[in-house]
């Protein structure tokens, strides 16, 4: 799971996540997977990663250049 979060960070933000971001991302994907499974989604693991990718695409770090 951590490697998938790192891959998303690299592809979306062009950098590695820090330790806190790894923890938060992994926690988000785990919680989202459980929620999606409870709703009856067929591929909850994949859908949770898609949700994380969408969240990263909507982050300030992606939308604005410092």
Coordinates of C-alpha atoms in Angstrom, one line a residue:
X1 CA 0.0 0.0 0.0
X2 CA 2.8 2.4 0.8
X3 CA 4.4 1.8 -2.5
X4 CA 1.2 2.6 -4.3
X5 CA 0.9 5.9 -2.4
X6 CA 4.5 6.7 -3.2
X7 CA 3.8 6.0 -6.9
X8 CA 0.8 8.4 -6.9
X9 CA 2.8 11.1 -5.2
X10 CA 5.6 10.8 -7.8
X11 CA 3.2 10.8 -10.7
X12 CA 1.0 13.7 -9.5
X13 CA 3.4 15.9 -7.5
X14 CA 6.7 14.8 -8.9
X15 CA 8.2 14.1 -5.5
X16 CA 8.3 11.5 -2.7
X17 CA 5.8 11.8 0.2
X18 CA 7.3 12.5 3.6
X19 CA 6.7 10.2 6.5
X20 CA 3.5 12.0 7.7
X21 CA 2.1 12.0 4.2
X22 CA 2.8 8.3 3.8
X23 CA 1.0 7.7 7.1
X24 CA -2.0 9.8 6.2
X25 CA -2.3 8.4 2.7
X26 CA -2.1 4.8 3.9
X27 CA -4.7 5.5 6.5
X28 CA -7.0 7.3 4.0
X29 CA -6.8 4.3 1.6
X30 CA -7.5 1.8 4.3
X31 CA -10.5 3.7 5.6
X32 CA -11.8 4.5 2.1
X33 CA -11.5 0.8 1.2
X34 CA -13.6 -0.2 4.2
X35 CA -16.2 2.4 3.4
X36 CA -16.4 1.4 -0.2
X37 CA -16.7 -2.3 0.7
X38 CA -19.5 -1.5 3.0
X39 CA -21.3 0.2 0.1
X40 CA -20.8 -2.9 -2.0
X41 CA -18.2 -1.7 -4.5
X42 CA -16.7 -4.5 -6.5
X43 CA -13.1 -3.3 -6.5
X44 CA -12.9 -1.2 -3.4
X45 CA -9.1 -1.3 -3.2
X46 CA -8.7 0.2 -6.7
X47 CA -11.5 2.7 -6.1
X48 CA -9.8 3.9 -2.9
X49 CA -6.6 4.5 -4.8
X50 CA -8.5 6.4 -7.4
X51 CA -10.0 8.6 -4.7
X52 CA -6.5 9.3 -3.3
X53 CA -5.3 10.2 -6.8
X54 CA -8.2 12.6 -7.2
X55 CA -7.5 14.2 -3.8
X56 CA -3.8 14.7 -4.9
X57 CA -4.9 16.3 -8.1
X58 CA -7.1 18.7 -6.2
X59 CA -4.3 19.6 -3.7
X60 CA -2.8 23.1 -3.5
X61 CA 0.6 21.5 -4.3
X62 CA -0.7 20.3 -7.7
X63 CA -2.8 23.4 -8.5
X64 CA -0.3 26.2 -7.6
X65 CA 3.3 26.7 -8.3
X66 CA 5.3 28.4 -5.6

